[in-house]
CSV table of C-alpha atoms in Angstrom, one decimal:
chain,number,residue,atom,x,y,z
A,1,UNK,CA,78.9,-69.3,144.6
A,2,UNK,CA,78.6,-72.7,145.8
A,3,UNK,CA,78.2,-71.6,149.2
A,4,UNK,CA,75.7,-69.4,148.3
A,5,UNK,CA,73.7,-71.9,146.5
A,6,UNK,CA,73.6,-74.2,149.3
A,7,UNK,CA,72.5,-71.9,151.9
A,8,UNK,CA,69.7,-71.6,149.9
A,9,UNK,CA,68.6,-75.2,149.4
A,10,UNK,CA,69.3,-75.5,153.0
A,11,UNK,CA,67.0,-72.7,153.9
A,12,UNK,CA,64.4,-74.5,151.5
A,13,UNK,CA,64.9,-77.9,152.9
A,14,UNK,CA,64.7,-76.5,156.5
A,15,UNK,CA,61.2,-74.8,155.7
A,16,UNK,CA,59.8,-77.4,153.8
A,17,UNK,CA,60.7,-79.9,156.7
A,18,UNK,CA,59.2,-77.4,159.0
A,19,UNK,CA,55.8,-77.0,157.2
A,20,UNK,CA,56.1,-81.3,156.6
A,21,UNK,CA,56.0,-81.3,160.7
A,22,UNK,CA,53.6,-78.9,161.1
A,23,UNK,CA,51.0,-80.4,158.4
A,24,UNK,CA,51.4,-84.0,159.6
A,25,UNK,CA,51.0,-82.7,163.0
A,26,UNK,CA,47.5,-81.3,162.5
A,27,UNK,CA,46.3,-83.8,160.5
A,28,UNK,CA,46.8,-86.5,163.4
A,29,UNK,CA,45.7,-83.8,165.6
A,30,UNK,CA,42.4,-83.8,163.5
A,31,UNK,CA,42.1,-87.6,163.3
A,32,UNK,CA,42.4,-87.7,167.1
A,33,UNK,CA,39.7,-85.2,167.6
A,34,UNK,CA,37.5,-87.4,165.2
A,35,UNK,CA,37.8,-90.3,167.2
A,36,UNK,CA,35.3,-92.1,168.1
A,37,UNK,CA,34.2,-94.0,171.3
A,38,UNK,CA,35.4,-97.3,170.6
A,39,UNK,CA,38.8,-95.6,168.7
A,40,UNK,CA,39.6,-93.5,171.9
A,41,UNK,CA,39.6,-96.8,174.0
A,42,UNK,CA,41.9,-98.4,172.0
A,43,UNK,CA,44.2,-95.4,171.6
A,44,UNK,CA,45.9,-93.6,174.2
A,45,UNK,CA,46.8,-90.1,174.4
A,46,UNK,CA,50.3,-91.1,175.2
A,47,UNK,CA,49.7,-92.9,171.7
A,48,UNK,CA,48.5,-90.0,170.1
A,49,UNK,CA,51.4,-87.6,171.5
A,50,UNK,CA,54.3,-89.8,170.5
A,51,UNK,CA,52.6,-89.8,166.8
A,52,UNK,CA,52.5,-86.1,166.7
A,53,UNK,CA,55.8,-85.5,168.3
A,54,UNK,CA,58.2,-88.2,167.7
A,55,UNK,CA,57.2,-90.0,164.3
A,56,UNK,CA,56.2,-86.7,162.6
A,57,UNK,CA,60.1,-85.5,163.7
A,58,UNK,CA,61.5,-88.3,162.1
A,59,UNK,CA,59.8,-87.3,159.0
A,60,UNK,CA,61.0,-84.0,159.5
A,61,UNK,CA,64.4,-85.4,159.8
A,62,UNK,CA,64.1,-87.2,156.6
A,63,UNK,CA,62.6,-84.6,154.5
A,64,UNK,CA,65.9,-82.0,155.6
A,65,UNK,CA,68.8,-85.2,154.6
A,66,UNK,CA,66.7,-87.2,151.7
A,67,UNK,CA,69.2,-85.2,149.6
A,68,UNK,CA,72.5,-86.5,151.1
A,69,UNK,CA,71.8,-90.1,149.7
A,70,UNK,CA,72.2,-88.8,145.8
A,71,UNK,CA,74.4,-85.8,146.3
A,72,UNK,CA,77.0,-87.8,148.4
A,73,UNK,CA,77.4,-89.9,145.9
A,74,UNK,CA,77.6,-87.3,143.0
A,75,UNK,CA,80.1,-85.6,145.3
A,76,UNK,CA,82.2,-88.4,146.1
A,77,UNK,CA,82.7,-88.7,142.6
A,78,UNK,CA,83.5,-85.7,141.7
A,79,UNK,CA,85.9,-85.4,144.5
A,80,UNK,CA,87.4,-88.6,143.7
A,81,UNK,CA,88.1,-87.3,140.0
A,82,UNK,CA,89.5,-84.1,141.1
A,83,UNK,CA,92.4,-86.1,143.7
A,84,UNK,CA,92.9,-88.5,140.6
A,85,UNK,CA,93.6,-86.0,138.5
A,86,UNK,CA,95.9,-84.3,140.6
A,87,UNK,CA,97.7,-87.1,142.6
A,88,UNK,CA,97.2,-90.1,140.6
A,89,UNK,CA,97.1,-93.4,141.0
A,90,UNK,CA,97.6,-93.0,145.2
A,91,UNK,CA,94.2,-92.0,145.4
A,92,UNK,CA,92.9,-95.5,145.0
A,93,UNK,CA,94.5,-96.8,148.5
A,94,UNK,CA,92.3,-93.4,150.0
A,95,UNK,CA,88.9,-94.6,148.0
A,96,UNK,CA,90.1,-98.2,149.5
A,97,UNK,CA,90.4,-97.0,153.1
A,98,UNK,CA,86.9,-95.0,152.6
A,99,UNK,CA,85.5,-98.3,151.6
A,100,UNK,CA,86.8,-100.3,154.4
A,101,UNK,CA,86.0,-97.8,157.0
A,102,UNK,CA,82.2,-97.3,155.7
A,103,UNK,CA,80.6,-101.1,157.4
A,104,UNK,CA,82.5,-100.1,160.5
A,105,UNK,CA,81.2,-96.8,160.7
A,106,UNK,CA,77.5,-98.0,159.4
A,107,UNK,CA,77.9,-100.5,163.0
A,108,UNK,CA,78.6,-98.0,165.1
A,109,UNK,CA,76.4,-95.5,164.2
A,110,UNK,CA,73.4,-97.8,165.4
């Protein structure tokens, strides 16, 4: 069931970061085209290109893993709970691992 669920929110998320993209797209596609003389000197279609392409796929990007920041947490949790429950008191040196190993992933991921 779970499975099932999540397929589906990720089927959502995935077509609501697709229409995100597509509608920021156009919309600096139509701010270009109503650009005037003096805007178009100091804006570059390089410029204009990176803002449709790159910046409106990091958005996308956002919009598709906003999610993880609460659910992680919530799942952590409840994972945490779950091996407490069932191993004890030993689960705390795993949670203290996790929490040691977190800033030296966070460093490496940049």
């Amino acid at each position: 069931m779970k499975t099932l669920i999540e397929n589906m929110y990720f089927d959502m998320v995935t077509n609501l970061s697709s229409q995100v993209r597509g509608t920021l797209s156009a919309a600096i596609y139509q701010k270009a085209l109503r650009l005037g003389p003096e805007g178009r000197q100091n804006t570059t279609l390089g410029e204009i290109v990176n803002y449709m392409q790159i910046d409106t796929a990091r958005l996308e990007y956002v919009t598709g893993s906003i999610h993880t920041l609460w659910d992680g947490l919530f799942q952590i949790m409840g994972y945490s709970a779950l091996l407490l429950y069932h191993l004890g008191p030993a689960v705390f040196a795993g949670i203290l691992a996790m929490l040691f190993i977190v800033p030296f992933n966070a460093y490496h991921l940049r």
